[in-house]
Short mmCIF file of N, CA and C in Angstrom, two decimals:
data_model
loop_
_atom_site.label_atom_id
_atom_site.label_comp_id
_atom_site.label_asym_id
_atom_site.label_seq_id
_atom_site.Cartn_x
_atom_site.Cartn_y
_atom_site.Cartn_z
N UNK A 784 96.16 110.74 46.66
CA UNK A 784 95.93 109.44 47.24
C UNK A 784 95.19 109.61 48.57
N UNK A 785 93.97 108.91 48.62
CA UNK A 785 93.19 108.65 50.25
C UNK A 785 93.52 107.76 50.91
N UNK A 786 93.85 108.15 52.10
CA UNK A 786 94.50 107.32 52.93
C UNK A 786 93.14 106.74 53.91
N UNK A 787 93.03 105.88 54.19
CA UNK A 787 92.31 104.83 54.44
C UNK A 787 92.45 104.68 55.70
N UNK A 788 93.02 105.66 56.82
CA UNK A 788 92.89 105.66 58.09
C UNK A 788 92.15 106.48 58.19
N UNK A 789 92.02 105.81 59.82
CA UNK A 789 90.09 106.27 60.60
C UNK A 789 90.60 106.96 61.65
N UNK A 790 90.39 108.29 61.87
CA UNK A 790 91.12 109.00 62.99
C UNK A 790 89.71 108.53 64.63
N UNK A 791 90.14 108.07 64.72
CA UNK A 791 89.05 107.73 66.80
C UNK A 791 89.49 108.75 67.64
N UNK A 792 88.61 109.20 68.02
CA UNK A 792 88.79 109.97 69.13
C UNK A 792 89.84 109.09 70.56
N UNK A 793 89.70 109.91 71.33
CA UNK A 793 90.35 109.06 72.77
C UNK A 793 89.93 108.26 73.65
N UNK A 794 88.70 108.54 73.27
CA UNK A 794 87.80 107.57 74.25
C UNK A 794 87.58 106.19 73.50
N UNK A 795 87.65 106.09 72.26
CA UNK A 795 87.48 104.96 71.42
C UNK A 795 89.03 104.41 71.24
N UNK A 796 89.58 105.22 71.24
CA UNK A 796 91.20 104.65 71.21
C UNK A 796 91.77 104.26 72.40
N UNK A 797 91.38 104.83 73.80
CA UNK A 797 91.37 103.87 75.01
C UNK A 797 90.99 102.45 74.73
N UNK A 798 89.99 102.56 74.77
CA UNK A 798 88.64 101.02 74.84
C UNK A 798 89.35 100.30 73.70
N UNK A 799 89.78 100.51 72.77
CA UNK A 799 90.35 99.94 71.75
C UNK A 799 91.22 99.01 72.59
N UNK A 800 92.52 99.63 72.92
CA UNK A 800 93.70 99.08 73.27
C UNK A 800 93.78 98.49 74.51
N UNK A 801 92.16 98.61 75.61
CA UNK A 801 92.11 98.08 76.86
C UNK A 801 91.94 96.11 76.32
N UNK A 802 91.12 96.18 75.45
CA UNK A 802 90.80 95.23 74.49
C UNK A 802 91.70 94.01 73.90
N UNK A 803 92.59 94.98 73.29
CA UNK A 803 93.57 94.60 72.97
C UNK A 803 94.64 93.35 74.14
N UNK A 804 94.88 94.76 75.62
CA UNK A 804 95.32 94.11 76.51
C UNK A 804 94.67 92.74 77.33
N UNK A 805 93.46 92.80 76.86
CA UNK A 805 92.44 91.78 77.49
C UNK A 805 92.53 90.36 76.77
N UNK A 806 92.53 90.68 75.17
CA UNK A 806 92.85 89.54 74.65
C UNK A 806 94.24 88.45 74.78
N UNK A 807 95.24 89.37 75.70
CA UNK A 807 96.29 88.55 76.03
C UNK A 807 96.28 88.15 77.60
N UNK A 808 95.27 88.82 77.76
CA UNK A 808 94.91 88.30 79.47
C UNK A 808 96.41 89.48 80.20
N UNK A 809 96.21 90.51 80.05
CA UNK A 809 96.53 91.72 80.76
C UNK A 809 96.11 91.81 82.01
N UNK A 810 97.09 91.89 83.00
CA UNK A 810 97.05 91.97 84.42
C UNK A 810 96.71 93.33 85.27
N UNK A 811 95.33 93.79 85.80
CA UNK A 811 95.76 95.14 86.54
C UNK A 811 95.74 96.15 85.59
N UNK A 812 94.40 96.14 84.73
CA UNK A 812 94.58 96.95 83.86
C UNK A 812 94.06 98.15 84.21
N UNK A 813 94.68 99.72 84.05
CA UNK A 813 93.82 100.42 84.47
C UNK A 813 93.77 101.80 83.56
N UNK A 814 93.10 102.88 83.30
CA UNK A 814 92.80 103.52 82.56
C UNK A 814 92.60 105.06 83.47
N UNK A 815 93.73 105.69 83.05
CA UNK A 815 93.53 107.09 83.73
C UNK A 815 93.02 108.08 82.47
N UNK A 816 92.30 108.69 83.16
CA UNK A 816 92.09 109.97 82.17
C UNK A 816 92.71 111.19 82.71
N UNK A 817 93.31 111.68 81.72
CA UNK A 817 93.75 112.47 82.40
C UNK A 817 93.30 113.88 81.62
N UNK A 818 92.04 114.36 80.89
CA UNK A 818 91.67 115.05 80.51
C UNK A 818 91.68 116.38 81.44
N UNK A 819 91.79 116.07 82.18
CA UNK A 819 91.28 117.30 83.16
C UNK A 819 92.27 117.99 83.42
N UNK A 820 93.21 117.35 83.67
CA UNK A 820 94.44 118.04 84.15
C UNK A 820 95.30 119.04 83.18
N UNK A 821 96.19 120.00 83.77
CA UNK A 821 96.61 120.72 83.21
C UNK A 821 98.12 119.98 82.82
N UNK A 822 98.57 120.90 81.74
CA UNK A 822 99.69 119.84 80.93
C UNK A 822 100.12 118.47 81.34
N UNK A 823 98.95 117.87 81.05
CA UNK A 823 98.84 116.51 80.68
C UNK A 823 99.63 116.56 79.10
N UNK A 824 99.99 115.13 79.38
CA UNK A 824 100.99 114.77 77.58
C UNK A 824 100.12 114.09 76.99
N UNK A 825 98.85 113.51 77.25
CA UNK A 825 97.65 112.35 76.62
C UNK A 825 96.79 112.54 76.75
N UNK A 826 95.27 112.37 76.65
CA UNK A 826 94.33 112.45 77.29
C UNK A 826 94.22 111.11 78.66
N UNK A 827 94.69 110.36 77.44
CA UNK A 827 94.44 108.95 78.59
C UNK A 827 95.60 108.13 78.64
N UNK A 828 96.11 107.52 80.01
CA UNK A 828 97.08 106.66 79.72
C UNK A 828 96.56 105.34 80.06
N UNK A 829 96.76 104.05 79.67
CA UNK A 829 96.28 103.11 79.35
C UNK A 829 97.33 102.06 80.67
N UNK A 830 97.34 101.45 81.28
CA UNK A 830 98.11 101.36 81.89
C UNK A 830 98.37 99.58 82.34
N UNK A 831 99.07 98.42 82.27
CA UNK A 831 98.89 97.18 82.43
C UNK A 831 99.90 96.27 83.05
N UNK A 832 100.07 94.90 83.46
CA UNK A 832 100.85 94.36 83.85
C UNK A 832 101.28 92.90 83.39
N UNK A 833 102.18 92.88 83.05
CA UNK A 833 102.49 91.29 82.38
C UNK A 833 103.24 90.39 83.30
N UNK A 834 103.15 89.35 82.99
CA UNK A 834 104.21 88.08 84.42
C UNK A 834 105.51 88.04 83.52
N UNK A 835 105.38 87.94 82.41
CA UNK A 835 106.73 87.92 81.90
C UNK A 835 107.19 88.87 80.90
N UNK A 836 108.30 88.14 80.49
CA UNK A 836 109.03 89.23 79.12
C UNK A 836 108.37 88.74 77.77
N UNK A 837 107.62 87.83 77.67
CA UNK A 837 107.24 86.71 76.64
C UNK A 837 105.82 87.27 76.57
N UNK A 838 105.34 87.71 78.15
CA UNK A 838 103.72 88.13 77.47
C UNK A 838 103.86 89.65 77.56
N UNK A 839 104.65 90.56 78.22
CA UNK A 839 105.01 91.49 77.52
C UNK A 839 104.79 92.22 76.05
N UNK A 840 105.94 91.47 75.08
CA UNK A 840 105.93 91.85 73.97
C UNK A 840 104.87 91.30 73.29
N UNK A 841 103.65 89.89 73.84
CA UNK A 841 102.48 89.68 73.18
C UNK A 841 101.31 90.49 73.53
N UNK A 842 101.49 91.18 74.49
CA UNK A 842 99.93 92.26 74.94
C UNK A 842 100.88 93.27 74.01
N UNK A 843 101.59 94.05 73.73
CA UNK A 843 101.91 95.22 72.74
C UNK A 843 101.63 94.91 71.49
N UNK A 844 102.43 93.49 71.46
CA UNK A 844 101.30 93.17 69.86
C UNK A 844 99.70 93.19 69.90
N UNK A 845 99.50 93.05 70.51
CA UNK A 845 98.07 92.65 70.61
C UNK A 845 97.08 94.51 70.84
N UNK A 846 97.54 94.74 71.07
CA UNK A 846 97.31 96.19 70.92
C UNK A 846 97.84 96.80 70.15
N UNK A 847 98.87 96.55 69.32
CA UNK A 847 99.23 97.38 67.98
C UNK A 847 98.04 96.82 66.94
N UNK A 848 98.02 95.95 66.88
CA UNK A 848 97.03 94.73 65.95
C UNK A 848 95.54 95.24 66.07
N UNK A 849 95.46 94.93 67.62
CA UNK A 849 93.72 95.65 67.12
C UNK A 849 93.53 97.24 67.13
N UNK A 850 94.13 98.05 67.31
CA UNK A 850 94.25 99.51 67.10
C UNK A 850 94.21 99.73 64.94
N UNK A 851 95.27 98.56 64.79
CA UNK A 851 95.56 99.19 63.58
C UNK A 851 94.50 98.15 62.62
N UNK A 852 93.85 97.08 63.33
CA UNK A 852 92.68 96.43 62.66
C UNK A 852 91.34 97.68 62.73
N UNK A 853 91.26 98.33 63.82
CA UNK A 853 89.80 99.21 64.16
C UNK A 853 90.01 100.60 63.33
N UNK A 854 91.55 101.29 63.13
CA UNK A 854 91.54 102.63 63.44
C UNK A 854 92.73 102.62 61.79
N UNK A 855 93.39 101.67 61.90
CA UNK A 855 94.17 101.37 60.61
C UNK A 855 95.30 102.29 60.62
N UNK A 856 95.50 102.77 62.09
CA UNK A 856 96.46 103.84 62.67
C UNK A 856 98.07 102.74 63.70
N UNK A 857 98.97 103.04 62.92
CA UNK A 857 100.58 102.57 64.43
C UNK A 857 100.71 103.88 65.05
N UNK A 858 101.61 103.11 66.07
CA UNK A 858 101.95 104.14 66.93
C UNK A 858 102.56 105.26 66.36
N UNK A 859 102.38 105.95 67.49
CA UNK A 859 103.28 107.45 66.50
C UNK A 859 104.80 107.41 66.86
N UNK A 860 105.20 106.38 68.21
CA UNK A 860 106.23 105.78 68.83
C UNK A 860 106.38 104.62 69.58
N UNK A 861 107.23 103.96 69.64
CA UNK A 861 106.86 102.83 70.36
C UNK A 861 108.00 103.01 70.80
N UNK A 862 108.59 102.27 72.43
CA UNK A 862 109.70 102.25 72.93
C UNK A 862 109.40 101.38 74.36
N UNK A 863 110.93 100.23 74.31
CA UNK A 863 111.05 100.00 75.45
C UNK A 863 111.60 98.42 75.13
N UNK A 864 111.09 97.56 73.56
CA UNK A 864 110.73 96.91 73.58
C UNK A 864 112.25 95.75 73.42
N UNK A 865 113.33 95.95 73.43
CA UNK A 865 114.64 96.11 73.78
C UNK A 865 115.25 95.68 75.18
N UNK A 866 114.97 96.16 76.06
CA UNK A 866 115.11 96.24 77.50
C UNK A 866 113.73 95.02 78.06
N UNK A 867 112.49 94.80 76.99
CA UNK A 867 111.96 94.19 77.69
C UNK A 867 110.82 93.94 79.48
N UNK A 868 110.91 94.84 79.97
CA UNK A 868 110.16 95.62 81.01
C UNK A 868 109.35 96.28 80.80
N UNK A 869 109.17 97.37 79.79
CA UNK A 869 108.43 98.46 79.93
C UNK A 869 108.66 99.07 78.44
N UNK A 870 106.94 98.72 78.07
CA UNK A 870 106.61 98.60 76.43
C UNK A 870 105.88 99.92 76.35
N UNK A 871 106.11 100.70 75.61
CA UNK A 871 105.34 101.91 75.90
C UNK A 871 104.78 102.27 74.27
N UNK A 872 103.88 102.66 74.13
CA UNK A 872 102.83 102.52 72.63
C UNK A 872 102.08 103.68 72.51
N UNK A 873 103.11 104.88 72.19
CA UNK A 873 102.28 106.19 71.88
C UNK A 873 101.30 106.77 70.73
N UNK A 874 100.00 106.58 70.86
CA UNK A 874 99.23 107.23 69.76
C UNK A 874 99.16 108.28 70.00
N UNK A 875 100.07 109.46 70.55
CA UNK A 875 99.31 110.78 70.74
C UNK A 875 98.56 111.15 71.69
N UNK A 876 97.24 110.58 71.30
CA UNK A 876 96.08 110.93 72.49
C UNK A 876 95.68 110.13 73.70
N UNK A 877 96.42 108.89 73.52
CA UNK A 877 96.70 107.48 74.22
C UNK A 877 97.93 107.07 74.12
N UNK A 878 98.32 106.95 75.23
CA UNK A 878 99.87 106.33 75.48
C UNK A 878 99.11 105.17 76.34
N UNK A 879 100.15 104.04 75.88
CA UNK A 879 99.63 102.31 76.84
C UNK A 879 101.16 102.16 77.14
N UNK A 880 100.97 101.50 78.01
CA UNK A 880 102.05 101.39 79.11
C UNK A 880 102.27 99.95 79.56
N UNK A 881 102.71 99.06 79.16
CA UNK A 881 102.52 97.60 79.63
C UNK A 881 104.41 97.04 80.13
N UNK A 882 104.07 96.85 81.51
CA UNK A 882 105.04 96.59 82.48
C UNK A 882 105.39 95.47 83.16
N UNK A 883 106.48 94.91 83.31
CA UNK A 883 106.53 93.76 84.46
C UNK A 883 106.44 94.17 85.44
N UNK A 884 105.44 93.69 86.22
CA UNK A 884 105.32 93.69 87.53
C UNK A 884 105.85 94.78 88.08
N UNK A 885 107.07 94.10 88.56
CA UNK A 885 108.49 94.93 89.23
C UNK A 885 108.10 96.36 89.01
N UNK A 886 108.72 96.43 87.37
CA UNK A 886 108.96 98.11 86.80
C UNK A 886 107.75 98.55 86.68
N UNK A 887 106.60 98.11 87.06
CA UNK A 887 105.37 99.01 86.88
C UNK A 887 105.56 99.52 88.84
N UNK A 888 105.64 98.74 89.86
CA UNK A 888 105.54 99.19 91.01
C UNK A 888 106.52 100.24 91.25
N UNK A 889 107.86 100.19 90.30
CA UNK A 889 109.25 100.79 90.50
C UNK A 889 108.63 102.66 90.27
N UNK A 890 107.83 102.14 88.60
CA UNK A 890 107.92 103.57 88.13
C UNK A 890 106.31 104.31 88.30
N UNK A 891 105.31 103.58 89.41
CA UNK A 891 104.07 103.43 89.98
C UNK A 891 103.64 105.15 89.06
N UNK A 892 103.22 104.97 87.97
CA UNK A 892 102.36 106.12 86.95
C UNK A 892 101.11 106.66 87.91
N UNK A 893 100.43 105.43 88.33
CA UNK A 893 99.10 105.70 88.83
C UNK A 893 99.14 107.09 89.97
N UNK A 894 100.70 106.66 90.89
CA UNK A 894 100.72 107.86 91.78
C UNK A 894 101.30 109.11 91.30
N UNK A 895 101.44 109.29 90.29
CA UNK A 895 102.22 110.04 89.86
C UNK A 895 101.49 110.94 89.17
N UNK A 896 101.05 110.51 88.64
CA UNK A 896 99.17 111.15 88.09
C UNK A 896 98.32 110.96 89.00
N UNK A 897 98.38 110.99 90.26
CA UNK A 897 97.23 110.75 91.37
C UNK A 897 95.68 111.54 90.95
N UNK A 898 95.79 112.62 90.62
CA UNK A 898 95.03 113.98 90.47
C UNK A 898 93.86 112.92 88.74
N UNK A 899 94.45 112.31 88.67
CA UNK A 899 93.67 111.77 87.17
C UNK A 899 92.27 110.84 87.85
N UNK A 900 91.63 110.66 87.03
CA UNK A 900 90.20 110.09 87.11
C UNK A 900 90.75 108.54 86.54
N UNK A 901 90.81 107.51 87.49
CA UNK A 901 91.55 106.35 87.35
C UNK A 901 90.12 105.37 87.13
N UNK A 902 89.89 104.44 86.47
CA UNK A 902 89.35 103.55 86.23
C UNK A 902 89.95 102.21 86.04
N UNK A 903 89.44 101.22 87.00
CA UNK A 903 90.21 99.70 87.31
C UNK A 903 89.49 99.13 86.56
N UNK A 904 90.31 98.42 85.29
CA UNK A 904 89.75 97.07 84.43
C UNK A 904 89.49 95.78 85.03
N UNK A 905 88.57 95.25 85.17
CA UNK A 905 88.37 93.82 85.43
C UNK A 905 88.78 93.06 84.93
N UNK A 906 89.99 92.05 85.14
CA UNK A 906 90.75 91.03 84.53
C UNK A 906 89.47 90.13 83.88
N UNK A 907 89.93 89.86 82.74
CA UNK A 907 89.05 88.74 81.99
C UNK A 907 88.94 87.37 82.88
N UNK A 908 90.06 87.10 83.59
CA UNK A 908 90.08 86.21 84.14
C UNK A 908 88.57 85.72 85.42
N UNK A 909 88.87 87.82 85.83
CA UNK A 909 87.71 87.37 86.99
C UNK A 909 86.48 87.61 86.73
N UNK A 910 86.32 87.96 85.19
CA UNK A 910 85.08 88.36 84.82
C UNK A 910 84.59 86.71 84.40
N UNK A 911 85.17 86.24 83.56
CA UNK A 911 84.69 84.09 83.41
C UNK A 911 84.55 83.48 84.70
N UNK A 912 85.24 84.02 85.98
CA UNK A 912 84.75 83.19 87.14
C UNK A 912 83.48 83.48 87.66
N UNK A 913 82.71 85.00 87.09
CA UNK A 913 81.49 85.19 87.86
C UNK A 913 80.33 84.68 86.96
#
């Protein structure tokens, strides 16, 4: 039997799921690479912010959905989604990370991986105002 999934590299499986977060209007989205670094667990972590618990679990859908519409690939884990705070969506080569507010400043990834090549998403929001 052929299985009918499309393996994407990481760079296409980033952009995928930044996408994803955009279509739910994802807050503070940002995109580390962390290729460079030595034992790194991803290449890239995907990284975002929600106002609530309600758009939370709709940006994880929304990135399971178009990952598995483009790539026809789920996560290899998903966790968090229980507790509500902190949705975490492991493909392996991309881990996405979508947080309230709060628990994204609490468990601040970005500094933690400082050493990574960070790239800031432009909210959709402020991209329709220009």
């Amino acid at each position: 039997m052929k299985s009918t999934q499309v393996r994407q590299d990481s760079d296409t499986l980033a952009e995928i799921a930044v996408r994803g977060l955009q279509e739910r209007k994802g807050q503070d989205i940002v995109v580390l690479n962390l290729k460079e670094l030595k034992n790194a667990v991803a290449d890239y972590f995907v990284i975002c912010s929600a106002s609530s618990d309600t758009q939370l679990d709709a940006l994880a859908r929304s990135v399971e959905e178009e990952v598995e519409k483009v790539t026809g690939q789920a996560p290899w884990q998903s966790e968090g989604r229980t507790n509500r705070e902190w949705v975490l969506l492991d493909y392996v080569d991309v881990v996405v990370h979508v947080f309230l507010r709060d628990r994204r400043q609490f468990y601040a990834l970005e500094e933690l991986w400082g050493d990574a090549k960070i790239t800031y998403v432009e909210d959709t929001a402020d991209v329709a105002r220009h």
